[in-house]
Coordinates of C-alpha atoms in Angstrom, one line a residue:
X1 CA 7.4 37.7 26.5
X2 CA 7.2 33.8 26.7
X3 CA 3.1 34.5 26.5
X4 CA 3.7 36.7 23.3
X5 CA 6.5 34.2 21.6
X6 CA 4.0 31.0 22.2
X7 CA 0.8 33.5 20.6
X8 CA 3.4 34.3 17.8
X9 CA 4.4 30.9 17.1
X10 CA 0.6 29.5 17.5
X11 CA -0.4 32.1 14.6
X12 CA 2.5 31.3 12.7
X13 CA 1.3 27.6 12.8
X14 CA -2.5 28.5 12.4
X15 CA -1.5 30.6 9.0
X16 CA 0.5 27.7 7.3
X17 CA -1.8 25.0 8.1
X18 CA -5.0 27.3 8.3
X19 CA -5.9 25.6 11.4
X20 CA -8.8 28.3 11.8
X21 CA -10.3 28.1 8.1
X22 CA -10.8 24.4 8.5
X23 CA -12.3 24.7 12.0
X24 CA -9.7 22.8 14.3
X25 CA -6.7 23.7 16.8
X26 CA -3.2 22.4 17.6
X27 CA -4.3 19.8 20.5
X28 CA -7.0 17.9 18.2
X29 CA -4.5 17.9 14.8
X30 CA -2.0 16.7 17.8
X31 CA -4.6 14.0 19.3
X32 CA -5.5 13.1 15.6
X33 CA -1.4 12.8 14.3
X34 CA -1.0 10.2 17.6
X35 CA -4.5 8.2 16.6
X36 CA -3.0 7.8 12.7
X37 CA 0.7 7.1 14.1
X38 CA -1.1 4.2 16.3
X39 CA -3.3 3.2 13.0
X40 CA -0.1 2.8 10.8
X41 CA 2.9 2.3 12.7
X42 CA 2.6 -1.2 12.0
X43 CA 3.9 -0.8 8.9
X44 CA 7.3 -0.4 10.4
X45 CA 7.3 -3.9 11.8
X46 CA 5.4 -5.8 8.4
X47 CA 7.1 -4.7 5.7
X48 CA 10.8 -4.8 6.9
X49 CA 9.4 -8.1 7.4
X50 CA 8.5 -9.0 4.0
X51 CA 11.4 -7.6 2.8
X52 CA 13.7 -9.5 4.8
X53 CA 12.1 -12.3 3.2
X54 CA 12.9 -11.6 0.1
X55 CA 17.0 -11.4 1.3
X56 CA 17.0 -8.1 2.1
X57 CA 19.1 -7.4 5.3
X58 CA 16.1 -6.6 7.7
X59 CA 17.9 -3.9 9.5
X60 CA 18.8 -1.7 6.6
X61 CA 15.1 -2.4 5.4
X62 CA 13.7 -1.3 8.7
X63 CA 15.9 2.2 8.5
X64 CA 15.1 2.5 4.9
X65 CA 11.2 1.8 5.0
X66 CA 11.4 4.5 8.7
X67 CA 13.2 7.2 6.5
X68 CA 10.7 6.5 3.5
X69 CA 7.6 6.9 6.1
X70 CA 9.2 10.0 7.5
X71 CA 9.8 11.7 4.6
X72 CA 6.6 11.3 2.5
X73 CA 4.3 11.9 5.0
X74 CA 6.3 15.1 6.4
X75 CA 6.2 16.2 2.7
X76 CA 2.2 15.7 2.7
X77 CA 1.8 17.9 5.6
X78 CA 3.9 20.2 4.5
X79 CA 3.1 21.2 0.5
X80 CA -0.5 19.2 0.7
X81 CA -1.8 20.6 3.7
X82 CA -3.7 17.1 4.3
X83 CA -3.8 14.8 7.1
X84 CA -2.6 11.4 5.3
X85 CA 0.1 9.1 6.0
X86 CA 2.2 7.5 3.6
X87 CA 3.9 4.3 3.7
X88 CA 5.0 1.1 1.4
X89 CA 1.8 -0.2 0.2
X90 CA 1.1 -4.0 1.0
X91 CA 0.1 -4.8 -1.9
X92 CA 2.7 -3.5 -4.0
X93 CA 5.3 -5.0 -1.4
X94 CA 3.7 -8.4 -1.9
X95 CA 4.3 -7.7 -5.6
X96 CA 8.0 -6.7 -5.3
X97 CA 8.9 -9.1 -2.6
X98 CA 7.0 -12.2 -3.0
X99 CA 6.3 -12.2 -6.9
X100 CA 9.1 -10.7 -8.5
X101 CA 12.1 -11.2 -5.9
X102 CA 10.9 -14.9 -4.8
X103 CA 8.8 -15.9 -7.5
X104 CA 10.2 -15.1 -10.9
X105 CA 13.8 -14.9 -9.0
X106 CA 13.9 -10.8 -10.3
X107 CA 16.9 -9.3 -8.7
X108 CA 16.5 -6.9 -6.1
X109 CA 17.6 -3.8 -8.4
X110 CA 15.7 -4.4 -11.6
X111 CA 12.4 -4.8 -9.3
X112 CA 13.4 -1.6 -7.5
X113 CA 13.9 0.0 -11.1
X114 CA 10.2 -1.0 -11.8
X115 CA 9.1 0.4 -8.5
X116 CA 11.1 3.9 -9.8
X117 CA 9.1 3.9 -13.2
X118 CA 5.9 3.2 -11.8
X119 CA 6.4 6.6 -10.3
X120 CA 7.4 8.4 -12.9
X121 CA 4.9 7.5 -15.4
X122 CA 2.5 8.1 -11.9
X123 CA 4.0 11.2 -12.0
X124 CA 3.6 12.3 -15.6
X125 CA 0.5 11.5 -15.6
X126 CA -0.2 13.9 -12.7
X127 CA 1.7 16.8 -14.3
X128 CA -0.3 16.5 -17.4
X129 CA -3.6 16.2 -15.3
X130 CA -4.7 13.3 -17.4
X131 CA -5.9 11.1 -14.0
X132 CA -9.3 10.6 -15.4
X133 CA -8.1 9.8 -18.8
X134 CA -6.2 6.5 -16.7
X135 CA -9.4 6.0 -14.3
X136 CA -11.7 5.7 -17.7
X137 CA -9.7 3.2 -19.5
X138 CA -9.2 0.6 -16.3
X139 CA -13.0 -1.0 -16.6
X140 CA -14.9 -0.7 -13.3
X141 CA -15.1 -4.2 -12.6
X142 CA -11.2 -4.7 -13.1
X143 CA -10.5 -1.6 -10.8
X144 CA -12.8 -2.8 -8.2
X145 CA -11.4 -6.2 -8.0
X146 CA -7.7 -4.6 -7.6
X147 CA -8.1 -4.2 -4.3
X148 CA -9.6 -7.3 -3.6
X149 CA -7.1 -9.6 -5.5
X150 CA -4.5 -7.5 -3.2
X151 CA -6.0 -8.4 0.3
X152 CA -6.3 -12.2 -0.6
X153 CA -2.6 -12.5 -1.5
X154 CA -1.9 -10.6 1.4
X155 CA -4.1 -12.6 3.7
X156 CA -2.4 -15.8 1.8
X157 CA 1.1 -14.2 3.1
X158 CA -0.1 -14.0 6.5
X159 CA -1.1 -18.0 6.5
X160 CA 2.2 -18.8 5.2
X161 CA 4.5 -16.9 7.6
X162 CA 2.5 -18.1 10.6
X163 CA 2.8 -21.8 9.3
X164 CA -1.0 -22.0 8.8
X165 CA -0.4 -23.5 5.5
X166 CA 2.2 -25.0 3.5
X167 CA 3.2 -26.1 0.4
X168 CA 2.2 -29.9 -0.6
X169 CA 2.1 -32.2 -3.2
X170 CA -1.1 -31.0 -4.7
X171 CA -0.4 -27.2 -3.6
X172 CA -1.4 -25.6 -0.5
X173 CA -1.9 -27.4 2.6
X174 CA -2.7 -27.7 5.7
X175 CA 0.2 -26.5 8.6
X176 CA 0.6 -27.9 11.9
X177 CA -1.6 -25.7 14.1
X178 CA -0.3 -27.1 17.1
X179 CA 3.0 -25.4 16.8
X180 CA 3.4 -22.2 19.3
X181 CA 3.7 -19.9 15.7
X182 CA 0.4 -21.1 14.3
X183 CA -1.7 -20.7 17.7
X184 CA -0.6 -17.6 18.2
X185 CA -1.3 -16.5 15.1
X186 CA -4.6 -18.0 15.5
X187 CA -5.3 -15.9 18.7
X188 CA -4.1 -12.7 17.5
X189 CA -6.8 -13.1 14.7
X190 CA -9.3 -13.3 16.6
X191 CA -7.7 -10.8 19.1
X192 CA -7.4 -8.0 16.3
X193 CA -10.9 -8.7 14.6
X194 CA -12.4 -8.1 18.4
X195 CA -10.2 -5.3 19.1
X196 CA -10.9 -3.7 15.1
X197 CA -15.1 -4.0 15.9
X198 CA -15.0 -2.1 19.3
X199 CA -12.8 1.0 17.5
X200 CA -10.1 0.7 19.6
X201 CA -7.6 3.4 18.2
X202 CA -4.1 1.1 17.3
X203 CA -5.7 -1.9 17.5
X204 CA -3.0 -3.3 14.7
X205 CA -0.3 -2.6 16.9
X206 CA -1.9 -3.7 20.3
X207 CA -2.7 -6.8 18.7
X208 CA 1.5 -7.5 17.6
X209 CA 2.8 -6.0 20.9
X210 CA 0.6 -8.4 23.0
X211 CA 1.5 -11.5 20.8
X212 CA 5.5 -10.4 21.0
X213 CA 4.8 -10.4 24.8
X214 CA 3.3 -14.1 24.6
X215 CA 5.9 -14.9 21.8
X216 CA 8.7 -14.6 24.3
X217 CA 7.7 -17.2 27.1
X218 CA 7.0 -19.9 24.3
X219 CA 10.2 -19.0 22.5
X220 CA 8.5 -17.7 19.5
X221 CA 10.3 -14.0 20.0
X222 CA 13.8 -13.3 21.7
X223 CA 14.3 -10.0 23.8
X224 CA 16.9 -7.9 22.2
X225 CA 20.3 -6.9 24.3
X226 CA 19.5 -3.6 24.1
X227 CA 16.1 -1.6 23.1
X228 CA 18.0 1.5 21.9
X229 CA 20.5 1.6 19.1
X230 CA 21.6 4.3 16.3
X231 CA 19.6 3.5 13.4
X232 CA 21.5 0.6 11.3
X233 CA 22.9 1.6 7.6
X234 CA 21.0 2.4 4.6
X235 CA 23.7 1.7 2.5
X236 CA 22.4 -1.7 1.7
X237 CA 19.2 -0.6 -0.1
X238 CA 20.0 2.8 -0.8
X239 CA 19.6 3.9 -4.4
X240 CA 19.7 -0.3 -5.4
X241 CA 17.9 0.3 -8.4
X242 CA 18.7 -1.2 -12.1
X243 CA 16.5 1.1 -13.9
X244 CA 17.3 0.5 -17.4
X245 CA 17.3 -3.2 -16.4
X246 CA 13.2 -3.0 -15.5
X247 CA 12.4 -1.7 -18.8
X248 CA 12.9 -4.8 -21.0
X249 CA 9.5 -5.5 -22.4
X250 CA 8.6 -9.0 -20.4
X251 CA 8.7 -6.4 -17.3
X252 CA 6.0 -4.6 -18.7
X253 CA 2.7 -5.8 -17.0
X254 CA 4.7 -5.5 -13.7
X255 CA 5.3 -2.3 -14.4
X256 CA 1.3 -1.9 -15.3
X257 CA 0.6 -4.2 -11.7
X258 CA 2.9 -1.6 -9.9
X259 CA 1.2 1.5 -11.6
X260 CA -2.7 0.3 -11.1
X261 CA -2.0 -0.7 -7.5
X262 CA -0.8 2.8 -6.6
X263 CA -2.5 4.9 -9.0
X264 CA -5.7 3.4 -8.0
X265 CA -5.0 3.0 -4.2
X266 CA -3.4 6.8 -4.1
X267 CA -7.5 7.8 -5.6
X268 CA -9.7 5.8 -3.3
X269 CA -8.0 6.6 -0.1
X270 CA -7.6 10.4 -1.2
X271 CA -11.0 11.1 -2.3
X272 CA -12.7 8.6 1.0
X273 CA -10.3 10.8 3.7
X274 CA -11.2 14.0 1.8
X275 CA -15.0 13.2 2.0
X276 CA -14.1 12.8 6.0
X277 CA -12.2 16.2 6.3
X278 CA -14.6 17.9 4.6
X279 CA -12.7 19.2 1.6
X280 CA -14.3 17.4 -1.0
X281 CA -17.5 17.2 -3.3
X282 CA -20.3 14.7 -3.1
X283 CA -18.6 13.0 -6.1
X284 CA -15.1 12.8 -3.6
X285 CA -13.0 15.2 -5.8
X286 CA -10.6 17.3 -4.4
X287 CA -10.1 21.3 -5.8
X288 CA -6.7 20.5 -5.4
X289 CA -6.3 16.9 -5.8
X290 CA -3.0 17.5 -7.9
X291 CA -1.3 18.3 -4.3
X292 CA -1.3 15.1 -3.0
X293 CA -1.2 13.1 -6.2
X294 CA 2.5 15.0 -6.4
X295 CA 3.3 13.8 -3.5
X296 CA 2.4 10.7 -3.6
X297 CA 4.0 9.9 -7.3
X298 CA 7.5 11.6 -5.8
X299 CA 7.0 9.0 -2.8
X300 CA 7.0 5.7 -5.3
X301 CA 10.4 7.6 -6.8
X302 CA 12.0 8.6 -3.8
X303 CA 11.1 5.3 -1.7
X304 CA 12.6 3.4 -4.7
X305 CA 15.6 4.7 -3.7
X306 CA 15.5 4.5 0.0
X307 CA 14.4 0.8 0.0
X308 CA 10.7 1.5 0.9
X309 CA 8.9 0.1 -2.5
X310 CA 5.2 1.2 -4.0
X311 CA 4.7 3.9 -1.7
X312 CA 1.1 5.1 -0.9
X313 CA -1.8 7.2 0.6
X314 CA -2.5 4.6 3.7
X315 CA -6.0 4.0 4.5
X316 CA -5.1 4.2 7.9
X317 CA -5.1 8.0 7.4
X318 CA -9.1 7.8 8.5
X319 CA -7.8 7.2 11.8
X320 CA -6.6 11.0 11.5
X321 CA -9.7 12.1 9.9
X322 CA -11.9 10.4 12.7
X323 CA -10.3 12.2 15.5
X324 CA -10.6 15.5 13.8
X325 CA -7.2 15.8 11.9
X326 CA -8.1 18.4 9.3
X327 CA -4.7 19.9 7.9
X328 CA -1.6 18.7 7.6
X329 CA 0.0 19.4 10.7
X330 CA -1.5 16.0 12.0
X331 CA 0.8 14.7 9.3
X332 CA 3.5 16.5 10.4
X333 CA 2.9 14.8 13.8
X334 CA 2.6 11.2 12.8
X335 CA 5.7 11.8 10.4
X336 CA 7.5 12.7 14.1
X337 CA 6.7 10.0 15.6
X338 CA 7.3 7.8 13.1
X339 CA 11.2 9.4 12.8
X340 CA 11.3 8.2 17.0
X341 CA 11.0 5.2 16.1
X342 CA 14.5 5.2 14.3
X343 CA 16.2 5.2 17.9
X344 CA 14.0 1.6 18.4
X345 CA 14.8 -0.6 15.5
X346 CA 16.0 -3.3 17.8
X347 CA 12.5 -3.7 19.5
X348 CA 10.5 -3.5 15.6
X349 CA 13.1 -6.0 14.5
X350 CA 12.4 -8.5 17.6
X351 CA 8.7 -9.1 16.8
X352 CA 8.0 -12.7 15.1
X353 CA 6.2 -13.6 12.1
X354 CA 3.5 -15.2 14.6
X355 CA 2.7 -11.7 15.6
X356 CA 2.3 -10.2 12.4
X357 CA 0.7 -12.9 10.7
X358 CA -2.9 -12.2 12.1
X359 CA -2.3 -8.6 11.4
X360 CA -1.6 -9.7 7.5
X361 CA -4.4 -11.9 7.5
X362 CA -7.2 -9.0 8.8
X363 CA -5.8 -6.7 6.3
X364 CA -5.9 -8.7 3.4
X365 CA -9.7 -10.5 4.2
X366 CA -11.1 -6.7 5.2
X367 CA -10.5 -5.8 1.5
X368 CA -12.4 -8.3 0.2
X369 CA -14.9 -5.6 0.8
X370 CA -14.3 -4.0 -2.8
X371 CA -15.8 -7.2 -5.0
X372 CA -19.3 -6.0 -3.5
X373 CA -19.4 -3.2 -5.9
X374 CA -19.0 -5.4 -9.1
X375 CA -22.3 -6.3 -10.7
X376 CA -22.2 -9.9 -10.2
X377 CA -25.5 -10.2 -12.0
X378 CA -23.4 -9.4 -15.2
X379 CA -21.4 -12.1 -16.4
X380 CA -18.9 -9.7 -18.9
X381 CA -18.0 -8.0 -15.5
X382 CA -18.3 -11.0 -13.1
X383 CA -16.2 -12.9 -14.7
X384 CA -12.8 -10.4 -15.5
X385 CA -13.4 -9.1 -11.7
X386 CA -13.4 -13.0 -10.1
X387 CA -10.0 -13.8 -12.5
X388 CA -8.1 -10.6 -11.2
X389 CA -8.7 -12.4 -7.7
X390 CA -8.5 -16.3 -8.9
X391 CA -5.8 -15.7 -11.0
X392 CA -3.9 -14.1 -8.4
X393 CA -4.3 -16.7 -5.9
X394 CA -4.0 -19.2 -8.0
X395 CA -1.1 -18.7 -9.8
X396 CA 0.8 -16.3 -6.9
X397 CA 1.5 -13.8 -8.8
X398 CA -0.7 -10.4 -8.8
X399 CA 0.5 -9.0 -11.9
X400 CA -0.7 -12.4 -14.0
X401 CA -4.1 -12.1 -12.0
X402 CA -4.3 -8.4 -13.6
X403 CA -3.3 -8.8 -17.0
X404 CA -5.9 -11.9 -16.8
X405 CA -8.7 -9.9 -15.8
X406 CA -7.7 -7.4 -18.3
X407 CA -7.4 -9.5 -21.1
X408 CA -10.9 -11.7 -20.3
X409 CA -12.7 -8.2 -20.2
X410 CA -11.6 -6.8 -23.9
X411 CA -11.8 -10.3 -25.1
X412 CA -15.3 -11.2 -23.5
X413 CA -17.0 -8.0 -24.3
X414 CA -15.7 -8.4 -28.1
X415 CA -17.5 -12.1 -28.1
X416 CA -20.3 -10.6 -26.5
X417 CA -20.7 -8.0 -29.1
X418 CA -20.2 -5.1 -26.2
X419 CA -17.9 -3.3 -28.3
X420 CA -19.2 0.0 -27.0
X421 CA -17.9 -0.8 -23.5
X422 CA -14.5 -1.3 -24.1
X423 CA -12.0 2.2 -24.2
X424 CA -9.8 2.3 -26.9
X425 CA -7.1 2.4 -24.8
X426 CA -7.5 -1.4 -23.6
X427 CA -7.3 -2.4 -27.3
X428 CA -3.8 -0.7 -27.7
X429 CA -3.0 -2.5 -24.0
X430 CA -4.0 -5.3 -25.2
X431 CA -1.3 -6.8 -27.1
X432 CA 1.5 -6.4 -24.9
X433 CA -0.8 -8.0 -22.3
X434 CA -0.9 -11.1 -24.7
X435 CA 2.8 -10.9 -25.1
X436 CA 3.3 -11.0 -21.7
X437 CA 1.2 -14.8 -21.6
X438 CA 2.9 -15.6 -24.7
X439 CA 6.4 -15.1 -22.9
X440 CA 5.5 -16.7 -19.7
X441 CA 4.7 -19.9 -21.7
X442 CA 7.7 -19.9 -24.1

């Protein structure tokens, strides 16, 4: 009977993930859920982090991005049937946390209210089916630098909450490296960049565990009382969200910043993992791609509300892919393992900044990767591609570096007399984008 049951249940699970069709088994989507839990459950420790920087109580952030994580990835394996993990993006945390919460002193709700609109308008636009329509009118040069422009302000993050830099008189400068933060920091580095080139599966969270471990001896990190607790409230960033508030017209190229970041993040990641998997075309679409664009667009609205901002496809989710997660039952897996760790907020909250610093840091400068596809040779594409990514850096705030880029592209091809190469649709962007300098001037 107990032979028949398990054989009942094993179909049952082979029919609603079609385990069979796509060539794989319960063990390997198992293996493969473990190997993209290990990839991404770093998440869990970095961006509580960052939003605890921006004043929000770190526990409640900690539940809130955990429940966020859970759910969106459970509902990926579940209605998309594809192995990808979803989480807060970086990049769009950086956006919320550092630029509009820190920066431009934005309160807490009104940026969660932009977070909530960037999903709805992601997820009109995927009801209609007009995702090309958006991918045609962001030029290729911006779009490629996007990603780029991201991983240098994370990177910048990392050198900050390690104390590798500071500010000065004249801007940026130099920390004390001698301090026990900064060496550490230094070390993990170097420790994550070795672990990342020999493939080691969870090399992100290897990296953070051993520098906790060397954080505690040097009085860095602090062992917590207990390592099991009931997870803390969510009532401190549940359903925060001014979302009349975020639509006043200044807001707008956030809102755009927000959009692009997840829009175009949600697309690579989806198409590169398909490619993996098998289930795409040699151009990377998807039959289905609607599925997990869905999902995805519901995960910006619903993390809005849970306190887990800009929710995305994680790259990450080619950890899955690589150790032959084909269906979504290997999401259904990491989205398990990832509600565990609700019972351990006391040991994700006890890891220091030192340990996540180097983590930041390898993120960020890996992604510098996407400025190689921009035609440097052309100086109308150069130039809008380098300002997405100086502008950013420069002025510490990603959604100025994008309306830059965007801007110096319609306005560059125009003097150029490259009229054919700009969409109509940048021309009807374009004057709220030159509102939007006009305002931050006056």
């Amino acid at each position: 009977m107990a032979t028949e049951h398990a054989s009942g249940t094993g179909g049952r699970v082979d029919r609603i993930f079609r385990l069979t069709e796509r060539g794989t088994s319960v063990r390997t989507e198992a293996l493969a859920g473990v190997s993209m839990f290990l990839a991404s459950a770093y998440v869990v420790i970095v961006v509580p982090g960052m939003l605890a920087a921006a004043g929000v109580p770190h526990t409640a952030a900690t539940t809130g991005v955990i429940v966020t994580v859970v759910l969106a990835t459970l509902f990926m394996g579940l209605y998309a049937n594809l192995p990808f993990v979803l989480a807060p993006g970086l990049g769009g945390v950086a956006l919320v946390t550092v630029t509009l919460i820190q920066h431009d002193h934005v309160p807490y709700p009104v940026a969660m209210g932009m977070v909530f609109w960037s999903g709805v308008a992601f997820l009109l636009l995927t009801l209609l089916g007009v995702r090309r329509l958006v991918t045609r009118i962001i030029p290729d040069c911006v779009r490629l630098s996007i990603g780029s422009a991201i991983g240098l302000y994370i990177a910048m993050l990392g050198f900050r909450s390690a104390g590798l830099i500071e500010a000065g008189p004249k801007g940026m400068a130099l920390g004390d490296l001698s301090s026990g933060a900064a060496l550490l920091a230094l070390a993990g580095l170097v420790l994550v960049t070795a672990l990342a080139s020999r493939k080691i599966p969870g090399t992100l969270l290897i990296t953070m565990a051993v520098l906790t471990i060397a954080a505690i001896p040097l009085g860095v990190a602090e062992v917590p009382g207990s390592w099991f607790e009931a997870p803390g409230s969510l009532g401190p960033v549940a359903f925060h969200m001014d979302i009349l508030g975020a639509l006043k017209p200044e807001y707008l190229p956030y809102l755009f910043a927000l959009f692009a970041s997840e829009f175009f993040s949600a697309t690579g990641v989806v198409m590169a993992v398909g490619q993996r998997i098998g289930i795409a075309d040699e151009k990377g679409e998807i039959s289905d791609v609607k599925k997990p664009f869905l999902v995805d667009s519901v995960g910006v609205i619903g993390g809005s509300a849970l306190g887990g901002p800009s929710v995305t496809t994680y790259l990450e989710s080619a950890a899955g892919a690589d150790s032959g997660g084909r269906t979504g039952l290997t999401s259904v897996v990491t989205g398990s393992l990832f509600a565990l760790l609700l019972l351990f907020t006391p040991l994700a909250t006890m890891i220091p900044a030192a340990a996540t610093a180097p983590v930041l840091i390898f993120i960020g400068l890996s992604m510098l990767a996407g400025l190689r596809k921009v035609d440097m040779s052309e100086p109308t594409d150069a130039i809008p591609a380098a300002l997405v990514v100086g502008c950013t850096l420069f002025w510490g705030n990603f959604g100025t570096g994008i309306a830059a880029g965007l801007t110096a592209y319609v306005l560059i091809k125009a003097a150029a007399g490259r009229f054919k190469e700009i969409h109509p649709g940048m021309w009807v962007l374009l004057p709220f984008l030159l509102f939007f300098f006009y305002n931050s001037v006056h």
